[in-house]
PDB file of C-alpha atoms in Angstrom:
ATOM      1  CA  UNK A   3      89.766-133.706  99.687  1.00 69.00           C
ATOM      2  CA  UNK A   4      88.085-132.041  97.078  1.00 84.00           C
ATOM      3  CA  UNK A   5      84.761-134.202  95.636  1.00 91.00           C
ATOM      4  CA  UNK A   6      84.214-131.841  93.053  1.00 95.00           C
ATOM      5  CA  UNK A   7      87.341-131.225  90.413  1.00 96.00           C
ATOM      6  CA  UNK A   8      87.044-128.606  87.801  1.00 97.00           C
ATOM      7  CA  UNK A   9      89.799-127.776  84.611  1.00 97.00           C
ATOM      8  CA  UNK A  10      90.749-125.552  83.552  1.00 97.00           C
ATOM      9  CA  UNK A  11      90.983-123.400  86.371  1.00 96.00           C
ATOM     10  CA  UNK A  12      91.799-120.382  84.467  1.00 97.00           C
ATOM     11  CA  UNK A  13      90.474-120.066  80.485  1.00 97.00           C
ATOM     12  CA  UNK A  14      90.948-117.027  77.921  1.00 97.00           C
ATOM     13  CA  UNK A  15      89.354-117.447  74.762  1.00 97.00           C
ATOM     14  CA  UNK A  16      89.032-115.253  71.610  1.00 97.00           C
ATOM     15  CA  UNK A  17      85.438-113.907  70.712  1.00 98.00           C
ATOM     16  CA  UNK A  18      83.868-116.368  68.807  1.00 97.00           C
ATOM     17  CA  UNK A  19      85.633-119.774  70.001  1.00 97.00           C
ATOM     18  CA  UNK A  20      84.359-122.785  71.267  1.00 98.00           C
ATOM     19  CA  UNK A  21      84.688-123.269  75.001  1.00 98.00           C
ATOM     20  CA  UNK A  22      84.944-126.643  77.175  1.00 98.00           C
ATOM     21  CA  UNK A  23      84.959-126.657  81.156  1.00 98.00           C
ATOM     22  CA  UNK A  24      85.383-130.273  82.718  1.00 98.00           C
ATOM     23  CA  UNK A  25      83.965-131.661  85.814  1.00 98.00           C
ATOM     24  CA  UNK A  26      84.910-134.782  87.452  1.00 97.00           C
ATOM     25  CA  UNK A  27      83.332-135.919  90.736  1.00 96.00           C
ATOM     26  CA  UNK A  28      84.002-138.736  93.472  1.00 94.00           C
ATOM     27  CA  UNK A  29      80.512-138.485  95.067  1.00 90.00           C
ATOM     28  CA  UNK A  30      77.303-140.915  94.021  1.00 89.00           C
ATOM     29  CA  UNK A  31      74.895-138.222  93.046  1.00 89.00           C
ATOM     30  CA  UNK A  32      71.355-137.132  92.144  1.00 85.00           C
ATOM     31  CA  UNK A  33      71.717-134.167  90.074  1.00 88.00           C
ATOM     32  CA  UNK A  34      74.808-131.860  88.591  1.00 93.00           C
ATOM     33  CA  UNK A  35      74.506-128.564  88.312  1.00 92.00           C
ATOM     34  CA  UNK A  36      76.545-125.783  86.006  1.00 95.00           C
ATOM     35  CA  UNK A  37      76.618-122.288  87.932  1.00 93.00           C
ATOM     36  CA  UNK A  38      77.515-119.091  86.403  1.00 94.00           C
ATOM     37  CA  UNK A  39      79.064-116.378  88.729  1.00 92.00           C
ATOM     38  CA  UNK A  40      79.692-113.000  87.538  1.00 85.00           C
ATOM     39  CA  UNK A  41      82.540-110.603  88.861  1.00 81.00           C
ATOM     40  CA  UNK A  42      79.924-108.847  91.388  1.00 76.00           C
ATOM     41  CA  UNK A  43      79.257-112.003  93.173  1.00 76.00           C
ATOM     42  CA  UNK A  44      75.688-113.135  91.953  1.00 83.00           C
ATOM     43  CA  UNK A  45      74.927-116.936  91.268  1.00 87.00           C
ATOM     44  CA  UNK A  46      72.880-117.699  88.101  1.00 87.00           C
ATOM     45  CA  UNK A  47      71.840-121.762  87.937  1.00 87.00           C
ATOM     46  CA  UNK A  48      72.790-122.496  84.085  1.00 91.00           C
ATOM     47  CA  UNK A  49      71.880-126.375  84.111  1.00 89.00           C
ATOM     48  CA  UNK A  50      70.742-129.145  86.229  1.00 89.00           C
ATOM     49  CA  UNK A  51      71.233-132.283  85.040  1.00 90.00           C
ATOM     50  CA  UNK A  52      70.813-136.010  85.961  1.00 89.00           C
ATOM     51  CA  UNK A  53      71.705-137.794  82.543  1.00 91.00           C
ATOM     52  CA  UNK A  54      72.666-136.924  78.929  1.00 93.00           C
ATOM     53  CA  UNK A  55      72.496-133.748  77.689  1.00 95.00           C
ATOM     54  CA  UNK A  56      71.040-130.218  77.866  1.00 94.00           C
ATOM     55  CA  UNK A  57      71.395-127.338  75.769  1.00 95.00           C
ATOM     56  CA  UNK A  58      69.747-123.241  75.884  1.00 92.00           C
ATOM     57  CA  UNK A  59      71.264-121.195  73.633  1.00 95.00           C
ATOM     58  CA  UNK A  60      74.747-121.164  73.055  1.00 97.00           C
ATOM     59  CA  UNK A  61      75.608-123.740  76.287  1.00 96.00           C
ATOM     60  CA  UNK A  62      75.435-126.733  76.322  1.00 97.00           C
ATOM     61  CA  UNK A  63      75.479-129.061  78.927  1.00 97.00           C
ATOM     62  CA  UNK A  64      76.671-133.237  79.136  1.00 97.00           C
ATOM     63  CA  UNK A  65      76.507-135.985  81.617  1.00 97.00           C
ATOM     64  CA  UNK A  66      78.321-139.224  81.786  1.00 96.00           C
ATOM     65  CA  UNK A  67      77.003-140.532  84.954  1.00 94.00           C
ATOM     66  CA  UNK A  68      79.278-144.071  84.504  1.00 94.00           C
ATOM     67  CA  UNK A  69      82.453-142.091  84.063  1.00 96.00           C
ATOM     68  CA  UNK A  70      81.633-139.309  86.870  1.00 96.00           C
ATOM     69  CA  UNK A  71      81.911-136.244  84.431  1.00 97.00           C
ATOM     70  CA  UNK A  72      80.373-133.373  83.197  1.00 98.00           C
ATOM     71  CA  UNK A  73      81.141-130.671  80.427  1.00 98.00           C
ATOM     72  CA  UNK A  74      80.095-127.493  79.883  1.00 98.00           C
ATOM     73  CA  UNK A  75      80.250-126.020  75.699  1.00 98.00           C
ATOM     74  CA  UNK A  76      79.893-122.188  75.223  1.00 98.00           C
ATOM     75  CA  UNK A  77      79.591-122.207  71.460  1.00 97.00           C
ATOM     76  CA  UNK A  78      80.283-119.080  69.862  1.00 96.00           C
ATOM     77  CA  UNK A  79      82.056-117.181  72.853  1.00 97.00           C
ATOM     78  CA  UNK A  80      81.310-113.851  73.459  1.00 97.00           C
ATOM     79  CA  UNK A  81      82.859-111.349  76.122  1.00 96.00           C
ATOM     80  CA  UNK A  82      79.481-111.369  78.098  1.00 94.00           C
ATOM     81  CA  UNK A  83      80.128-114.962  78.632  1.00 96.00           C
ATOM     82  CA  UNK A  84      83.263-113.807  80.749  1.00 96.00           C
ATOM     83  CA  UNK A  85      82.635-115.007  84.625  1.00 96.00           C
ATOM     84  CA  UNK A  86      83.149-118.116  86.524  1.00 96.00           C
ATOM     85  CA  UNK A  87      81.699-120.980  85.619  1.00 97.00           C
ATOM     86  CA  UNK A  88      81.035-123.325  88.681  1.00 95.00           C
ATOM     87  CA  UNK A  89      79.981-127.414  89.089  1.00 96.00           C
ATOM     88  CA  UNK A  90      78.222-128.642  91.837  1.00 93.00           C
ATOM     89  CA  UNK A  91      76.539-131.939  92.196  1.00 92.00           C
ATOM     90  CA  UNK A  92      74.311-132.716  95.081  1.00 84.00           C
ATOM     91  CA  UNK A  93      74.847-135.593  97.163  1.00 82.00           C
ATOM     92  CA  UNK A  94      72.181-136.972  98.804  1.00 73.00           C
ATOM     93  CA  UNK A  95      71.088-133.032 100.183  1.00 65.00           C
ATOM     94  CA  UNK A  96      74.264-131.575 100.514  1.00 73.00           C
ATOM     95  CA  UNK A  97      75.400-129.932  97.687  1.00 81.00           C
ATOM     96  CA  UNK A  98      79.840-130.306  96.902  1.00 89.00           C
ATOM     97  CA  UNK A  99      80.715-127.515  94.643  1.00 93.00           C
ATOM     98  CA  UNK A 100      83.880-127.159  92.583  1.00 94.00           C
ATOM     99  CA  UNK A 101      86.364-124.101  92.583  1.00 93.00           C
ATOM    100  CA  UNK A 102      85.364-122.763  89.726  1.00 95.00           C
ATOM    101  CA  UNK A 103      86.337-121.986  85.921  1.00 97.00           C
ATOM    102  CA  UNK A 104      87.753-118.359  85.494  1.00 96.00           C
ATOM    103  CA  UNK A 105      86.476-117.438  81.726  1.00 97.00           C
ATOM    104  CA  UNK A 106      87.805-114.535  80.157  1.00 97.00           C
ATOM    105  CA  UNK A 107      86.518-114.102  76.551  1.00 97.00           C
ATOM    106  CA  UNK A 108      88.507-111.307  74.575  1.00 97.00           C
ATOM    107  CA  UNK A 109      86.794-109.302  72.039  1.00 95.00           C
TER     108      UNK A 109
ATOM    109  CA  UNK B  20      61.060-114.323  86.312  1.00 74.00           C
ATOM    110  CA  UNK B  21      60.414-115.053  90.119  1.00 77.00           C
ATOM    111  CA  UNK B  22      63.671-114.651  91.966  1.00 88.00           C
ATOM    112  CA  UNK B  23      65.185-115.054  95.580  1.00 93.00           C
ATOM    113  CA  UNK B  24      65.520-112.228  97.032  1.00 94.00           C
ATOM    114  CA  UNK B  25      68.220-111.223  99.595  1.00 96.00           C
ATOM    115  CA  UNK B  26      68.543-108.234 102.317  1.00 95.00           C
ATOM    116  CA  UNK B  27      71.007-106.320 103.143  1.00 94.00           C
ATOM    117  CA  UNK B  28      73.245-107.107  99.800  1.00 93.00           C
ATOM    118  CA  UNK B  29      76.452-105.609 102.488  1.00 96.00           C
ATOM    119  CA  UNK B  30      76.470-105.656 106.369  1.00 97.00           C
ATOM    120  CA  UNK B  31      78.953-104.927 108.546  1.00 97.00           C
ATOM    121  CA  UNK B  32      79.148-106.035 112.186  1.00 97.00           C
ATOM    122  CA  UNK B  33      81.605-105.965 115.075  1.00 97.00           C
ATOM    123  CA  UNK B  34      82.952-108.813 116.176  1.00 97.00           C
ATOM    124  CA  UNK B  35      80.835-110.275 118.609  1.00 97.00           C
ATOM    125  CA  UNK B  36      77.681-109.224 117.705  1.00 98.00           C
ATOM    126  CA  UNK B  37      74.655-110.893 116.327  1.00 97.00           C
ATOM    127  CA  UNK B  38      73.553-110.956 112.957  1.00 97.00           C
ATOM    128  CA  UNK B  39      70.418-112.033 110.831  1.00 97.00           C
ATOM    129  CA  UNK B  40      70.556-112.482 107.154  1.00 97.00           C
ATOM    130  CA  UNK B  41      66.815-112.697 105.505  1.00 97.00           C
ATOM    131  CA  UNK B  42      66.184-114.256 102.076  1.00 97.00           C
ATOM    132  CA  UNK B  43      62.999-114.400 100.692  1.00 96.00           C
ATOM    133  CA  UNK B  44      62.444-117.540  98.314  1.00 95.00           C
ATOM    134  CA  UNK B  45      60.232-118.208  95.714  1.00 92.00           C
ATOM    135  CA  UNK B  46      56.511-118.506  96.850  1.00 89.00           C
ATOM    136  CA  UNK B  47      55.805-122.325  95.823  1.00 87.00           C
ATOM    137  CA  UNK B  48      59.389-123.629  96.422  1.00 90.00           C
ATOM    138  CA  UNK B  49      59.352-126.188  99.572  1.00 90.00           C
ATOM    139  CA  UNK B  50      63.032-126.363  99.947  1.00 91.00           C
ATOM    140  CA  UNK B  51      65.615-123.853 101.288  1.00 93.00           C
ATOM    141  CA  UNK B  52      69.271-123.694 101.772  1.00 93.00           C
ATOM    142  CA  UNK B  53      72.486-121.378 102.847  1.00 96.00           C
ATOM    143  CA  UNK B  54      75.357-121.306 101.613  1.00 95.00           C
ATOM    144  CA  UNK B  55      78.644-119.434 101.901  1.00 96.00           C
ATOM    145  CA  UNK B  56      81.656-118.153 100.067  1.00 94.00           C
ATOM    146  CA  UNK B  57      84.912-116.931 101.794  1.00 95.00           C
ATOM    147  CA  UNK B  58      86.947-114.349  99.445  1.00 91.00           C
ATOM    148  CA  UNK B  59      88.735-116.028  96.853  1.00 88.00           C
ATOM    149  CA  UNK B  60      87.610-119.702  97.563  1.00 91.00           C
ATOM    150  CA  UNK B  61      84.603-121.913  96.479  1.00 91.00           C
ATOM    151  CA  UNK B  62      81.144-121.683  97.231  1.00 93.00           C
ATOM    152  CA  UNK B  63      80.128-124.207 100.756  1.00 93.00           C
ATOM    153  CA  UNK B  64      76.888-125.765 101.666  1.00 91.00           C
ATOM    154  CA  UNK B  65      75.449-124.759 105.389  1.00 95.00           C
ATOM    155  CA  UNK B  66      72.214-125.899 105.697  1.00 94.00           C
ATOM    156  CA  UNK B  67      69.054-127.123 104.164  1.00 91.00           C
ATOM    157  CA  UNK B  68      65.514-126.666 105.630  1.00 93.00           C
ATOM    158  CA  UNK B  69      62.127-128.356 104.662  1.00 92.00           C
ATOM    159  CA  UNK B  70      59.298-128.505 106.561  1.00 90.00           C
ATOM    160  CA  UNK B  71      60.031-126.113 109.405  1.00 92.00           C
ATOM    161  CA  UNK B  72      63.421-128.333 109.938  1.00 93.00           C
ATOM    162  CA  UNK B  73      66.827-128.876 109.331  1.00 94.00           C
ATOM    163  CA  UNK B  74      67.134-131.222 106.801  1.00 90.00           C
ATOM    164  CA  UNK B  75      71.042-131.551 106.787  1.00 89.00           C
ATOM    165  CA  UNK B  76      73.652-129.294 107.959  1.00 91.00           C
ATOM    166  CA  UNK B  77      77.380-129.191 107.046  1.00 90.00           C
ATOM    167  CA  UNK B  78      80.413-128.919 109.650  1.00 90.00           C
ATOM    168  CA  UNK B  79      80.216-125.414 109.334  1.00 93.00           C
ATOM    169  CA  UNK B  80      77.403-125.329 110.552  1.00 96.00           C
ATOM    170  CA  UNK B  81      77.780-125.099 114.436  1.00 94.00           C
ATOM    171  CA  UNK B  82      76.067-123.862 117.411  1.00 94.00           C
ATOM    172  CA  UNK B  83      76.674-120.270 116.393  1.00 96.00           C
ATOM    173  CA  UNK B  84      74.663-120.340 113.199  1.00 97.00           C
ATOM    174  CA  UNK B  85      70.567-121.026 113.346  1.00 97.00           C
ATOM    175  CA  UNK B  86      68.182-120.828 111.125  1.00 97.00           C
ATOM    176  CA  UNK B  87      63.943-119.985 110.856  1.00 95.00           C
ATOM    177  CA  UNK B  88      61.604-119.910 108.805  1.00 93.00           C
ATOM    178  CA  UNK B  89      59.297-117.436 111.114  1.00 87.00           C
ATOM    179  CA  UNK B  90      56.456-116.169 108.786  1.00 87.00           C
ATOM    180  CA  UNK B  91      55.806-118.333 105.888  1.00 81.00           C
ATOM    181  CA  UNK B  92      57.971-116.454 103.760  1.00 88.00           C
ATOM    182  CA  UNK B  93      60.790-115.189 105.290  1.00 94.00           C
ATOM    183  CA  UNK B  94      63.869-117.405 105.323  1.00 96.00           C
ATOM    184  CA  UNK B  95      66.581-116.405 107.848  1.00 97.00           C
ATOM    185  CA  UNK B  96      70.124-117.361 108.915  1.00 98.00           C
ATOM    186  CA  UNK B  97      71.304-116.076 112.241  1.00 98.00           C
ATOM    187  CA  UNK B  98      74.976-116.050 113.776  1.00 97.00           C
ATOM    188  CA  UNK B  99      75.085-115.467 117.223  1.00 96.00           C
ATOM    189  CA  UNK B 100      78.695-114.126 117.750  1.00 95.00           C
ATOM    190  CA  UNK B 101      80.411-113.157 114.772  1.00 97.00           C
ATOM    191  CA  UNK B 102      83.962-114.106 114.398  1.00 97.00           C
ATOM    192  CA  UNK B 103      86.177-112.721 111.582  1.00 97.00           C
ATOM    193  CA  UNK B 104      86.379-115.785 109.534  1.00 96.00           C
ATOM    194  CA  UNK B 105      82.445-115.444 109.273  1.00 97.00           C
ATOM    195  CA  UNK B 106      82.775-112.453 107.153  1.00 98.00           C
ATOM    196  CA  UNK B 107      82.196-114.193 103.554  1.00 97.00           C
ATOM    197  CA  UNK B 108      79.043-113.665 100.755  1.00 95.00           C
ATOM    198  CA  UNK B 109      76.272-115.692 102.194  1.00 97.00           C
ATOM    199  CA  UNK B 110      74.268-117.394  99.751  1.00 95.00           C
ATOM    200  CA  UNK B 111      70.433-118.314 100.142  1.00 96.00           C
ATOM    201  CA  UNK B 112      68.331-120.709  97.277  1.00 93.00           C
ATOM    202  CA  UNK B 113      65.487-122.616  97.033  1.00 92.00           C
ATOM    203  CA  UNK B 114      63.623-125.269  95.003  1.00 88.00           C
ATOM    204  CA  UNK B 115      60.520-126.979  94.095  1.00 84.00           C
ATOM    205  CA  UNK B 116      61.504-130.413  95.309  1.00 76.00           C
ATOM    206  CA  UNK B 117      64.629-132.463  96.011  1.00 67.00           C
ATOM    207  CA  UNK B 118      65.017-132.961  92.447  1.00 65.00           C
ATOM    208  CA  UNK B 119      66.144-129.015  92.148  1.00 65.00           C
ATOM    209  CA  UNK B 120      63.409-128.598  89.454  1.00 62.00           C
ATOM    210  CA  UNK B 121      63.313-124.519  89.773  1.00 64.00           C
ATOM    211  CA  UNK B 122      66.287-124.068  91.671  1.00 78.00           C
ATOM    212  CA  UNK B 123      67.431-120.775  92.331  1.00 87.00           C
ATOM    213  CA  UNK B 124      69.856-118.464  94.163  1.00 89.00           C
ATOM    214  CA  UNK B 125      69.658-115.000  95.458  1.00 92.00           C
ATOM    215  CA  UNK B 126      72.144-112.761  94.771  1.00 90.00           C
ATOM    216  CA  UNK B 127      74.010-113.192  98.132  1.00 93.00           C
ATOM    217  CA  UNK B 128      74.864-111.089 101.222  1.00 96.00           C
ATOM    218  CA  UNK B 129      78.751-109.581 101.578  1.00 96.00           C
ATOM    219  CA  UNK B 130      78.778-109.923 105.704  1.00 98.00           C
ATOM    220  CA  UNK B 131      81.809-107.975 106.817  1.00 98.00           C
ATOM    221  CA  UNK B 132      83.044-108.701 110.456  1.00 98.00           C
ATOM    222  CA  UNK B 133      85.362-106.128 111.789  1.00 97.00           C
TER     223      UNK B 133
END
């Protein structure tokens, strides 16, 4: 079973759009967190959050605790931003990730 | 920026043999973790450590895998045997406190088990 559900799971964009990425969860949790992996492997921590909303630079990041979701905005999209973007929420310790968002932003 | 820093970004091992994997965290953080990635599927806790113990450990986490904190600033996971399906990017981070305030990753290790 998968306690972390991310859509799309696959995303191309044109330069300059507005991007969502969902996250639904089953767990109760204590924090949320937005990951950003690029294509050589490395993990970048984007966001952590525990309510409402966060925002640094052109990402922002939103938290409906009642409803069990998270979204992740890339305003003004830009083919750096290409990479997978991952949720994972932590549980208690144990941290349940999500399979990932493929983005693909095309200049 | 202080980072969490990983060594050796590739190994490859024989099956069988043992293997350490060393992360060094960030100086003040308390808490430490591992974490794995097979090829083509999504990232999976292994472990969490605070004060010199295991704070939780996931399935995957059996008798083959330990880990230490031997120095004060070394952070290490060890697999005793190595079996193919270990062969994945290992993952180490740390943070602050249990509320992930500072929470960071290092940039993983690509273990390769031939």
């Amino acid at each position: 079973k998968n306690e972390v559900e991310q859509s799309p799971q696959n995303l191309t964009a044109q330069e300059g759009e507005f991007i969502t990425i969902n996250c639904s969860y089953s767990v109760g949790i204590s924090a949320l967190h937005w990951l950003q992996q690029h294509p050589g492997g490395g993990i970048v921590s984007l966001f952590m959050l525990s309510s409402g909303k966060k925002k640094h630079g052109r990402l922002i990041a939103t938290i409906n605790i009642q409803e069990k979701h998270s979204s992740l905005h890339i305003t003004a999209s830009h083919p750096r931003d290409s990479a997978v973007y991952i949720c994972a929420v932590k549980s208690r310790i144990q941290f349940y990730f999500g399979t990932g968002t493929s983005l693909t932003v095309i200049p | 920026e202080p980072e969490v820093t990983q060594t050796p970004s590739h190994q490859v091992t024989q099956m069988g043999q043992e293997v350490i994997l060393r992360c060094v965290p960030i100086s003040n953080h308390l808490y430490f973790y591992w974490y794995r990635q097979i090829l083509g599927q999504k990232v999976e806790f292994l472990v969490s450590f605070y004060n010199n113990e295991i704070s939780e450990k996931s399935e995957i986490f059996d008798d083959q895998f330990s880990v230490e904190r031997p120095d004060g600033s070394n952070f290490t996971l060890k697999i005793r045997s190595t079996k193919l399906e270990d062969s994945a990017m290992y993952f180490c981070a740390s943070s602050v406190s249990l509320l992930d305030y500072g929470y960071t990753f290092g940039s993983g290790t690509r273990l390769t088990v031939v």
